PDB file of C-alpha atoms and ligand atoms in Angstrom:
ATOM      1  CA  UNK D 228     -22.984 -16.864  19.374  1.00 64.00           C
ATOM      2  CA  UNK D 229     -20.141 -18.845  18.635  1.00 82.00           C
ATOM      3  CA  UNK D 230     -16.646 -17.206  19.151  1.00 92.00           C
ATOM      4  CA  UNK D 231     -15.076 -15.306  16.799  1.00 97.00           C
ATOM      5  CA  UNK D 232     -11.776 -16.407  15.049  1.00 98.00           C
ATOM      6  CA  UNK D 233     -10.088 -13.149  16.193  1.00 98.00           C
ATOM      7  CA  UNK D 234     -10.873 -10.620  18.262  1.00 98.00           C
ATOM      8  CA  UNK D 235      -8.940  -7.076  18.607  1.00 98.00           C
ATOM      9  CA  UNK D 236     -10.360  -4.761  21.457  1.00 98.00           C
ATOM     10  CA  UNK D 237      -8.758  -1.935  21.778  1.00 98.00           C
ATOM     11  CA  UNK D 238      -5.459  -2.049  19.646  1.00 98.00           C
ATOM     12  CA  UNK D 239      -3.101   0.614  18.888  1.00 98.00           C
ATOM     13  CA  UNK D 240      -0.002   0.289  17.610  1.00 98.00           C
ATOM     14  CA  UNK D 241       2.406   3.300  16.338  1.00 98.00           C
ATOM     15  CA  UNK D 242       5.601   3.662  14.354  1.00 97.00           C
ATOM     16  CA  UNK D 243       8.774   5.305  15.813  1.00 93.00           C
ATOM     17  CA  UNK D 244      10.954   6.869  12.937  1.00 90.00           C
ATOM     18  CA  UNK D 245      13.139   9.814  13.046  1.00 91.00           C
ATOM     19  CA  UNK D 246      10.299  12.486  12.822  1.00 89.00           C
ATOM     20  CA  UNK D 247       8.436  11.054  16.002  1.00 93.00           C
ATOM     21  CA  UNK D 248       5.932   8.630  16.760  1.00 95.00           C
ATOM     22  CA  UNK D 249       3.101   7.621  14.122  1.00 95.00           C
ATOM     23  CA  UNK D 250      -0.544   6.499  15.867  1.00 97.00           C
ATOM     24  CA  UNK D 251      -0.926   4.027  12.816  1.00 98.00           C
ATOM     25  CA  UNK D 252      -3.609   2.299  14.866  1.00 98.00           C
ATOM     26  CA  UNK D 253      -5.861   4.119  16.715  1.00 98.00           C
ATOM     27  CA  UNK D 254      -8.464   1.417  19.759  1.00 98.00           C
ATOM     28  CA  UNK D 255      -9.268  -0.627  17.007  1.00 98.00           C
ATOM     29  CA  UNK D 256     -12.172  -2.721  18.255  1.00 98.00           C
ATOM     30  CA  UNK D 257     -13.120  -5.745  15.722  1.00 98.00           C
ATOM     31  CA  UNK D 258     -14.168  -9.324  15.609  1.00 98.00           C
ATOM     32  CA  UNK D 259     -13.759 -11.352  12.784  1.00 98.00           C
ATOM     33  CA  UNK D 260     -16.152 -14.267  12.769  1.00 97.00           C
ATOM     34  CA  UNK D 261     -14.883 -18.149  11.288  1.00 97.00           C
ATOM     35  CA  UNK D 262     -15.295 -18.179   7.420  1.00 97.00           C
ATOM     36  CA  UNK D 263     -16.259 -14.521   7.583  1.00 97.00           C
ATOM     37  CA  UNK D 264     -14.936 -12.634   4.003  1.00 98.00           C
ATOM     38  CA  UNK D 265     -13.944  -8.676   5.116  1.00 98.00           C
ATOM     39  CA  UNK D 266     -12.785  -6.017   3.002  1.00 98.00           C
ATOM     40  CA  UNK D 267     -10.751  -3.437   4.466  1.00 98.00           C
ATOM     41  CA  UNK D 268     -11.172   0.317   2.634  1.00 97.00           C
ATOM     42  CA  UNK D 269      -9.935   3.779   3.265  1.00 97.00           C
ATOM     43  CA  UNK D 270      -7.487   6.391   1.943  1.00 97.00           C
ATOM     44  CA  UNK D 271      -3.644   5.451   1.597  1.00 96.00           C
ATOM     45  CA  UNK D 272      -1.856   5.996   4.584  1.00 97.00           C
ATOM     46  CA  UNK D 273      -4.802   5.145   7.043  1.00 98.00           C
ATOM     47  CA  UNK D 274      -3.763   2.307   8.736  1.00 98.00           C
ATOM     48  CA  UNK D 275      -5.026  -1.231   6.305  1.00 98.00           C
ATOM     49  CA  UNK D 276      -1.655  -2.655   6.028  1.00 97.00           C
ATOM     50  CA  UNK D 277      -0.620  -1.933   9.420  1.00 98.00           C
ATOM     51  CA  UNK D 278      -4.056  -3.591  10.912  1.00 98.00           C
ATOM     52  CA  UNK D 279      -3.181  -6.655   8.134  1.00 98.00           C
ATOM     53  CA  UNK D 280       0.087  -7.054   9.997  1.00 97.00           C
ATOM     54  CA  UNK D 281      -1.412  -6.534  13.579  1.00 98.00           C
ATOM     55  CA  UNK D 282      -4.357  -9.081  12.603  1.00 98.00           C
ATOM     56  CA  UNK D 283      -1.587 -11.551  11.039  1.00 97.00           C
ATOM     57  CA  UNK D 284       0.644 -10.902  14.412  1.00 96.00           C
ATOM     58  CA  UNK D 285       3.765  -9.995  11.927  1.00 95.00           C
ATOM     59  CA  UNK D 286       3.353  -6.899  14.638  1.00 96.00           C
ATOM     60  CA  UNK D 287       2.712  -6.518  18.179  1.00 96.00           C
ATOM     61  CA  UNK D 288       0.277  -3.989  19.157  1.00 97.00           C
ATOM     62  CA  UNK D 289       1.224  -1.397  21.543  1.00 97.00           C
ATOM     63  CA  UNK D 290      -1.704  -1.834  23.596  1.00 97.00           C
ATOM     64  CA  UNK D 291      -5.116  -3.222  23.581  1.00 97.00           C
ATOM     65  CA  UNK D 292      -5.711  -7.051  23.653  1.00 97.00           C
ATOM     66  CA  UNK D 293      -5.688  -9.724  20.413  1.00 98.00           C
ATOM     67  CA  UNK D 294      -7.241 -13.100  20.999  1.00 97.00           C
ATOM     68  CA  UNK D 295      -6.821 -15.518  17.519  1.00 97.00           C
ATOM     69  CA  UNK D 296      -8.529 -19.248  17.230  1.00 95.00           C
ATOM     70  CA  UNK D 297      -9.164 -19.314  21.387  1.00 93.00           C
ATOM     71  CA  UNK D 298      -6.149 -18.361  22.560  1.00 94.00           C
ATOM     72  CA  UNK D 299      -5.134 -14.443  23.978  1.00 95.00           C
ATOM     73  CA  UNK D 300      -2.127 -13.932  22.439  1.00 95.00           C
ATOM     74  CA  UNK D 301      -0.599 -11.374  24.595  1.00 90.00           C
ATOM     75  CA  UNK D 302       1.550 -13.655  26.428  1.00 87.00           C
ATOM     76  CA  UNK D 303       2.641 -15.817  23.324  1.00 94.00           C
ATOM     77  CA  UNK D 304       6.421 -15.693  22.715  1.00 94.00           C
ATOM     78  CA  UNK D 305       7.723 -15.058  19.147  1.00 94.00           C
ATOM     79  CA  UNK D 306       8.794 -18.464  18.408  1.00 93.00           C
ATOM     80  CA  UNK D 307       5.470 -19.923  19.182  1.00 93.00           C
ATOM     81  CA  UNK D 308       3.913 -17.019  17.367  1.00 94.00           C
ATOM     82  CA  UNK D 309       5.568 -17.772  13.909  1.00 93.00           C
ATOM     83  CA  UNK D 310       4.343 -21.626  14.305  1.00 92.00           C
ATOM     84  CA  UNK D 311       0.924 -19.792  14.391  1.00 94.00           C
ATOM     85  CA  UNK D 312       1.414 -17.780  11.735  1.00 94.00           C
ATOM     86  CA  UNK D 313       2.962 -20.656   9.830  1.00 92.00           C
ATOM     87  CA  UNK D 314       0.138 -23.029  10.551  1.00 93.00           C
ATOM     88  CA  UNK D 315      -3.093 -20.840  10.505  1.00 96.00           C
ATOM     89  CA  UNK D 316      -2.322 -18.086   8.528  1.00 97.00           C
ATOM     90  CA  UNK D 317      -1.759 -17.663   4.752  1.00 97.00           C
ATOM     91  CA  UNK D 318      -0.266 -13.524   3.308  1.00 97.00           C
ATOM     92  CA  UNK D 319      -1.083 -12.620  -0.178  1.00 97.00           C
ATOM     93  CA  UNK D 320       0.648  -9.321  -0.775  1.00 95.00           C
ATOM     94  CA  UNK D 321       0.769  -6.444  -3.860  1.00 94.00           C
ATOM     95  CA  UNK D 322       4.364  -7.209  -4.649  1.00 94.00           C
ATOM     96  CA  UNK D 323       3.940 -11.103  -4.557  1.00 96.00           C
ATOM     97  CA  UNK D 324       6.990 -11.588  -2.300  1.00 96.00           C
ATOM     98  CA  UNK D 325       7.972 -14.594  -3.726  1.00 97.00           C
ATOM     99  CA  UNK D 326      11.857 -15.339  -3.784  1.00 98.00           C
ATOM    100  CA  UNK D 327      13.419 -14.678  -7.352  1.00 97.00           C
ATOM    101  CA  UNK D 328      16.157 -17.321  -7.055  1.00 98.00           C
ATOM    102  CA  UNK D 329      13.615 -20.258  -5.929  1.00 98.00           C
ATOM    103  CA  UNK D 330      10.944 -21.746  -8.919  1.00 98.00           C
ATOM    104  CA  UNK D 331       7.439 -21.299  -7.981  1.00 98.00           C
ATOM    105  CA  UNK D 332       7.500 -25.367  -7.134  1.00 98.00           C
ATOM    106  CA  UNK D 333      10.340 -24.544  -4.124  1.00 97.00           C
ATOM    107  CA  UNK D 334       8.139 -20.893  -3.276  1.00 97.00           C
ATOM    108  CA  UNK D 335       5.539 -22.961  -2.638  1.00 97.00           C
ATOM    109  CA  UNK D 336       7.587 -25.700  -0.463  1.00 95.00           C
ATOM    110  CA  UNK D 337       8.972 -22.732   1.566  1.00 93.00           C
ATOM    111  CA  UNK D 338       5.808 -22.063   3.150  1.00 92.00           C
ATOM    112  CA  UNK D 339       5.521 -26.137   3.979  1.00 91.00           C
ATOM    113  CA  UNK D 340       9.092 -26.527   5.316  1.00 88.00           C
ATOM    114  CA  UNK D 341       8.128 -23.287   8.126  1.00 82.00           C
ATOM    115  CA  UNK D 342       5.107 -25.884   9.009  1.00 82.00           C
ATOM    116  CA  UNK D 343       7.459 -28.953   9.590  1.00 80.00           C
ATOM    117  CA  UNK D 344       5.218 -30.497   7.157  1.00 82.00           C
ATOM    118  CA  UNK D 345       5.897 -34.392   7.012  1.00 87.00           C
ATOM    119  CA  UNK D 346       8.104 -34.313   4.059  1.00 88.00           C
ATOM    120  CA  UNK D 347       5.554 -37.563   2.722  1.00 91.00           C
ATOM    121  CA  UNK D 348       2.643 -35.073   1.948  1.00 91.00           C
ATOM    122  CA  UNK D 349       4.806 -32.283   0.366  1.00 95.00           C
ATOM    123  CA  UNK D 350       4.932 -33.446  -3.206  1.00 96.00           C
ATOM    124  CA  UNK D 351       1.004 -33.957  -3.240  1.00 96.00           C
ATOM    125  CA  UNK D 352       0.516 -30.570  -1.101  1.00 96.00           C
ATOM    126  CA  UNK D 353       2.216 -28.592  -3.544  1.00 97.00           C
ATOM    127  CA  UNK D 354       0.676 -30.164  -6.587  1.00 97.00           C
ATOM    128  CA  UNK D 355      -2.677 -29.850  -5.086  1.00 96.00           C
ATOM    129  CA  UNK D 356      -1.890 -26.047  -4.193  1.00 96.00           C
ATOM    130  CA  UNK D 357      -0.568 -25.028  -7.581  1.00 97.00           C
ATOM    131  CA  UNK D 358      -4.016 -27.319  -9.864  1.00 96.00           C
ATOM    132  CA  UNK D 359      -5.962 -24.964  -7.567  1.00 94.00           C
ATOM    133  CA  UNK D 360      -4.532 -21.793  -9.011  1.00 95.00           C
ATOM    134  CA  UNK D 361      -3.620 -23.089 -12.358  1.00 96.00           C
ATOM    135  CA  UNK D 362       0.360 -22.722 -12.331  1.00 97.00           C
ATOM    136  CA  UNK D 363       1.489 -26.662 -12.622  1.00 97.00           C
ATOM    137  CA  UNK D 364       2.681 -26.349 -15.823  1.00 97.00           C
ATOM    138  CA  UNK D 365       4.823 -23.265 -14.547  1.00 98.00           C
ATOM    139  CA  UNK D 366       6.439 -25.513 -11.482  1.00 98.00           C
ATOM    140  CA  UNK D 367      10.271 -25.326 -12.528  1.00 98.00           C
ATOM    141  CA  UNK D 368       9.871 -21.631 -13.668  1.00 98.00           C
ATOM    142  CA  UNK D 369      11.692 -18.803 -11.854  1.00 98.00           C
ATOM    143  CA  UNK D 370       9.473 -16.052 -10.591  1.00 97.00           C
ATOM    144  CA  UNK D 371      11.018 -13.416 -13.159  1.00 97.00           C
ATOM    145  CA  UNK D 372      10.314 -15.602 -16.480  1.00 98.00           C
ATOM    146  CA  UNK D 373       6.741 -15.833 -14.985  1.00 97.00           C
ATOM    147  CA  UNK D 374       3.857 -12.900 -15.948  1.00 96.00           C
ATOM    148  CA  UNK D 375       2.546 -10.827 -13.014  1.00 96.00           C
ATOM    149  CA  UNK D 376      -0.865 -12.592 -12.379  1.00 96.00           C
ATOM    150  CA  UNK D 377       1.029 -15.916 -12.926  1.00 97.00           C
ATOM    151  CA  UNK D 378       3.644 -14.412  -9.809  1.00 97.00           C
ATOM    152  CA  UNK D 379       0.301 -13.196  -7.561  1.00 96.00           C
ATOM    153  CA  UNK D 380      -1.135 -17.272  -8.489  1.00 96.00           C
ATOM    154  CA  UNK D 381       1.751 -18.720  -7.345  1.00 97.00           C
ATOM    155  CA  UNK D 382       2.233 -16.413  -3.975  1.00 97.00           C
ATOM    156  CA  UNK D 383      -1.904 -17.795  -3.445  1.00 97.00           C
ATOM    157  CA  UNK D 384      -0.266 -21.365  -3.612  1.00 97.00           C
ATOM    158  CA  UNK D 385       2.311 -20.207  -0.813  1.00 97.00           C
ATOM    159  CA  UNK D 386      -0.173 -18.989   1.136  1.00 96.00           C
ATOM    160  CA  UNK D 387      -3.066 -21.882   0.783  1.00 95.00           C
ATOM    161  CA  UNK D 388      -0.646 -24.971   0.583  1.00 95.00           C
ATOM    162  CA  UNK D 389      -0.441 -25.378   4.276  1.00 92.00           C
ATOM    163  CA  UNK D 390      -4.075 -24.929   4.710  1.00 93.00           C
ATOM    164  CA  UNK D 391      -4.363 -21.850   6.856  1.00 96.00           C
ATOM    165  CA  UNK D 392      -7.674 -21.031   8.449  1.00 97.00           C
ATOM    166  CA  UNK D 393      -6.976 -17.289   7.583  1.00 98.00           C
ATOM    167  CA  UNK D 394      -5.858 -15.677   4.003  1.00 98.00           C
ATOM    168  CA  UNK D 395      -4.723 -12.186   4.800  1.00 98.00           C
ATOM    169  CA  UNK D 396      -4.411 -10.412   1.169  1.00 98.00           C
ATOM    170  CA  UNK D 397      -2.984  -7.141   1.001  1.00 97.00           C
ATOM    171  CA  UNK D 398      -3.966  -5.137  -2.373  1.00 96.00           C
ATOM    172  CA  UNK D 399      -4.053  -8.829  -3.812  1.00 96.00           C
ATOM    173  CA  UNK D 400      -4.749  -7.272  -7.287  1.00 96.00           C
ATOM    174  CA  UNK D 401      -3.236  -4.054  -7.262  1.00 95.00           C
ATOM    175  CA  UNK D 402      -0.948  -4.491  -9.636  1.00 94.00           C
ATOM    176  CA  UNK D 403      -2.315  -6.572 -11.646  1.00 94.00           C
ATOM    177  CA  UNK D 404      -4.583  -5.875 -14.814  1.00 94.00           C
ATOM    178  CA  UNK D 405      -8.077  -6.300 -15.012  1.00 95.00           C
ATOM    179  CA  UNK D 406      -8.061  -9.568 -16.557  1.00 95.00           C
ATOM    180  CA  UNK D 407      -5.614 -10.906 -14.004  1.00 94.00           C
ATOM    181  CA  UNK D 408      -6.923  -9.190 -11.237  1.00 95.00           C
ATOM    182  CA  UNK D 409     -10.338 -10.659 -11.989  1.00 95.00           C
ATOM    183  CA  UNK D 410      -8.973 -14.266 -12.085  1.00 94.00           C
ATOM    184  CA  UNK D 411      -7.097 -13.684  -8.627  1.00 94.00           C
ATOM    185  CA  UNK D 412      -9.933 -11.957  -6.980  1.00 96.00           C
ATOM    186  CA  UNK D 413     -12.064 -15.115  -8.226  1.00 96.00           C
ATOM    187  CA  UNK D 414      -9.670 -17.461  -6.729  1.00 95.00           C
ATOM    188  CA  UNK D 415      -9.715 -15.852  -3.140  1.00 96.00           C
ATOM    189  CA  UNK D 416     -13.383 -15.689  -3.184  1.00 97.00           C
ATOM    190  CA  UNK D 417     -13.794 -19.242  -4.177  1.00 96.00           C
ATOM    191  CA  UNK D 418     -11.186 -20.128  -1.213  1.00 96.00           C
ATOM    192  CA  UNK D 419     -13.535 -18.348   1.193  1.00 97.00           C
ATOM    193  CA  UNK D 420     -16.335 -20.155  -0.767  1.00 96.00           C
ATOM    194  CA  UNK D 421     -14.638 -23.596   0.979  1.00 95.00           C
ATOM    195  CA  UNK D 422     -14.900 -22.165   4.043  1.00 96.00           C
ATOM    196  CA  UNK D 423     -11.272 -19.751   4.535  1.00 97.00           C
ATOM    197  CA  UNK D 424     -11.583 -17.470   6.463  1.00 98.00           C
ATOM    198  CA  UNK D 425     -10.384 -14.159   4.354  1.00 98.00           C
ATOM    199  CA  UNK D 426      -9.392 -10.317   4.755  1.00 98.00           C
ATOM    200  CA  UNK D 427      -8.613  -8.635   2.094  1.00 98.00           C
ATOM    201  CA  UNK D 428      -7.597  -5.030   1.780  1.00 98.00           C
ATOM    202  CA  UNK D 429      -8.475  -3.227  -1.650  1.00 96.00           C
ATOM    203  CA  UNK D 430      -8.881   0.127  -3.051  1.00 93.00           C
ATOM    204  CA  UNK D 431     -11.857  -1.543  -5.546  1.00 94.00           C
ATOM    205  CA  UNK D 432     -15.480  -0.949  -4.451  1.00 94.00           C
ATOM    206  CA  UNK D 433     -16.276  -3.513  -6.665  1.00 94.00           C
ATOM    207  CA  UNK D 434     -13.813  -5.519  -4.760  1.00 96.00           C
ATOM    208  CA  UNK D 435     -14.934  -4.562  -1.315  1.00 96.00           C
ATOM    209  CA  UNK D 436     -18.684  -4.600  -1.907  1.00 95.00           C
ATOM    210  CA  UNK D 437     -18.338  -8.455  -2.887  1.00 95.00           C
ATOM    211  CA  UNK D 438     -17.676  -8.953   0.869  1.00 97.00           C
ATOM    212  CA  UNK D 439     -19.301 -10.038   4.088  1.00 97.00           C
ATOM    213  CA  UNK D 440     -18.442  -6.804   5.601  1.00 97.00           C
ATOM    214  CA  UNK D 441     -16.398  -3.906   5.065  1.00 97.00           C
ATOM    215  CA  UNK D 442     -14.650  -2.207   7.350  1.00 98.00           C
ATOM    216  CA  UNK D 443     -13.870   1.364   6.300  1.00 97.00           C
ATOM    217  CA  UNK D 444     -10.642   2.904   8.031  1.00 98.00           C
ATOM    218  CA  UNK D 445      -9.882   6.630   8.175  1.00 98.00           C
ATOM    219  CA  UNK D 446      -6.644   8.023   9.908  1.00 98.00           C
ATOM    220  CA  UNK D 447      -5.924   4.665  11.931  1.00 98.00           C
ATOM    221  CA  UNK D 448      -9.408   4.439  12.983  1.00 98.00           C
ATOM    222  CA  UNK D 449     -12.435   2.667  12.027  1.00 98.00           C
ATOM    223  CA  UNK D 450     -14.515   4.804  10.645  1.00 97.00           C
ATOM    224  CA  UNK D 451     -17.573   2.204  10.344  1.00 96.00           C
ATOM    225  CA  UNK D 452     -18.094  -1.174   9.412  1.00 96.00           C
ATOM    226  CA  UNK D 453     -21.186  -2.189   6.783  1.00 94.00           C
ATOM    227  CA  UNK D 454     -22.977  -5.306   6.080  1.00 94.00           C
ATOM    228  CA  UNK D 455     -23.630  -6.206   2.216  1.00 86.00           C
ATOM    229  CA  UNK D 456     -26.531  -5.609   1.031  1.00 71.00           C
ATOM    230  CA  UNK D 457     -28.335  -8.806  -0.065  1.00 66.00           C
TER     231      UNK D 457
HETATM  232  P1  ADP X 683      -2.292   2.033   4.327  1.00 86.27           P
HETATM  233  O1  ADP X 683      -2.063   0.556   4.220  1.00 86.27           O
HETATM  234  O2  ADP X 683      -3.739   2.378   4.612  1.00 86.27           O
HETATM  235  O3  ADP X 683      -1.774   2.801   3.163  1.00 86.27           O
HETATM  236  P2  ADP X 683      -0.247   1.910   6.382  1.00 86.27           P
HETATM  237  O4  ADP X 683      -0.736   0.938   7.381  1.00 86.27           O
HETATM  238  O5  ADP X 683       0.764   1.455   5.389  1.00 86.27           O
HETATM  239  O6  ADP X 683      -1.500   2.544   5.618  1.00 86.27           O
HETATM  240  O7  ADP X 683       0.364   3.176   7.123  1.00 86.27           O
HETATM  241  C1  ADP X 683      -0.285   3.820   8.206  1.00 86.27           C
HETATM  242  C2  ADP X 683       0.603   4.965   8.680  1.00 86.27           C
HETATM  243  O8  ADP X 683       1.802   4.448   9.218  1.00 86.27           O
HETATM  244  C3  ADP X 683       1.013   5.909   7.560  1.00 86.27           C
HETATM  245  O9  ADP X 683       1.105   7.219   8.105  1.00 86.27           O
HETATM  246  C4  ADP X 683       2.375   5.394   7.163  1.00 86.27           C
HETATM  247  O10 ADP X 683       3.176   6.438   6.629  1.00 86.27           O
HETATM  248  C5  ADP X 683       2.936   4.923   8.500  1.00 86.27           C
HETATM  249  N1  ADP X 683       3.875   3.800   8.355  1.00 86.27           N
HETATM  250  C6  ADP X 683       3.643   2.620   7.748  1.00 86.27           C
HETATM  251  N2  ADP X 683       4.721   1.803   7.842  1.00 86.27           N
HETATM  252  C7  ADP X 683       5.660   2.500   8.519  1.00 86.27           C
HETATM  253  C8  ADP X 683       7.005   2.202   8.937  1.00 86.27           C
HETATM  254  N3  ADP X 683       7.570   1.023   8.698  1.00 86.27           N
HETATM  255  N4  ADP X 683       7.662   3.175   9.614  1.00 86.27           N
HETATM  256  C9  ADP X 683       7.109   4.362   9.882  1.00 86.27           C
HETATM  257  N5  ADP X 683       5.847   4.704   9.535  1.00 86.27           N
HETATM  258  C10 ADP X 683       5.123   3.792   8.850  1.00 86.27           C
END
């Protein structure tokens, strides 16, 4: 079988904050094959962000081993870590996290100028990013004259432009309504359709049931994974 795109055996990772220490992940054992679409479910508080930020190496793990794309990536210093992330990875999150005082057209960029992108291919990466998601004609807008599934559209742009392997989306849709969430939750599934690999972490069954495999977390733990059923 061919090798998975990442592989976590035995991760844990915990918070320290002034009430003690919090076992947020718990020998999280998981392999995530290439193109593979995975929801992650469970109650709030159980750990899905936390493993998003572990899987996306925003976070260290305490212990356990991580290997992402061939390479172990225990011994990989920061700097070369964030060229990884910047590269091969793409973030979606709830709040958008897009930057209020930069137009969705120099959002976008941002995530290009981390990869040292040639600046020759910018201009047609962006454009290319933003016809995919349907916000061109919202370029020169600033995030706060834009609506909220127009925000979450262009934050998909950021995080496809540079062509990651992996889309990490955290609660993608969750606040979003129904209409918009559908049209977001379409786009990620059609970037997966091309081949992306894609995690997405959702409180929608509907959501979750429309991938590969869900993993189902309970207090920093999986609790089980399940294939869907077709
Ligand atoms: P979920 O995404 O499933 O809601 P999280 O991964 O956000 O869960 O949180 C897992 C646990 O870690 C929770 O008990 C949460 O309160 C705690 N936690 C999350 N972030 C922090 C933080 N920055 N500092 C301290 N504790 C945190």
């Amino acid at each position: 079988m061919a090798e998975p795109l990442l592989s976590l055996r035995g991760v844990n990772f915990s918070y320290q904050n002034a009430n003690g220490r919090i076992e947020a992940l718990r020998d999280i054992t998981l392999d995530i094959e290439r193109g593979e679409f995975i929801s992650v479910c469970g109650p709030s508080g159980c750990g899905k962000s936390t493993l998003l930020n572990v899987m996306g190496t925003l976070d260290r793990p305490d212990s356990g081993t991580m290997s992402f794309n061939g390479q172990t990536l225990a011994d990989v210093g920061a700097a070369r870590l964030a060229h990884l992330r910047a590269r091969d990875i793409g973030f979606v999150f709830q709040n958008f996290n897009l930057i209020d005082s930069l137009t969705v057209y120099e959002n976008i960029k941002l995530a290009l100028l981390y990869r040292k992108e040639p600046e020759r291919n910018i201009d047609a990466r962006i454009q290319e990013a933003m016809d995919l998601v349907g916000i061109a004609h919202r370029a020169s807008h600033l995030p706060h004259q834009l609506s909220s599934g127009q925000q979450q559209r262009c934050a998909i742009a950021r995080a496809i432009v540079g062509k990651p392997i992996m889309i990490l989306a955290d609660e993608p849709t969750g606040n979003l309504d129904s209409e918009n969430a559908a049209q977001v939750f379409n786009i990620l599934k059609s970037l997966h359709a091309e081949g992306c690999t894609l995690v997405i972490v959702t409180h929608s069954p509907a959501q979750a049931d429309q991938a590969e495999r869900v993993v189902e977390m309970l207090d920093g733990r999986i609790q089980f994974t399940r294939r869907r059923l077709t």
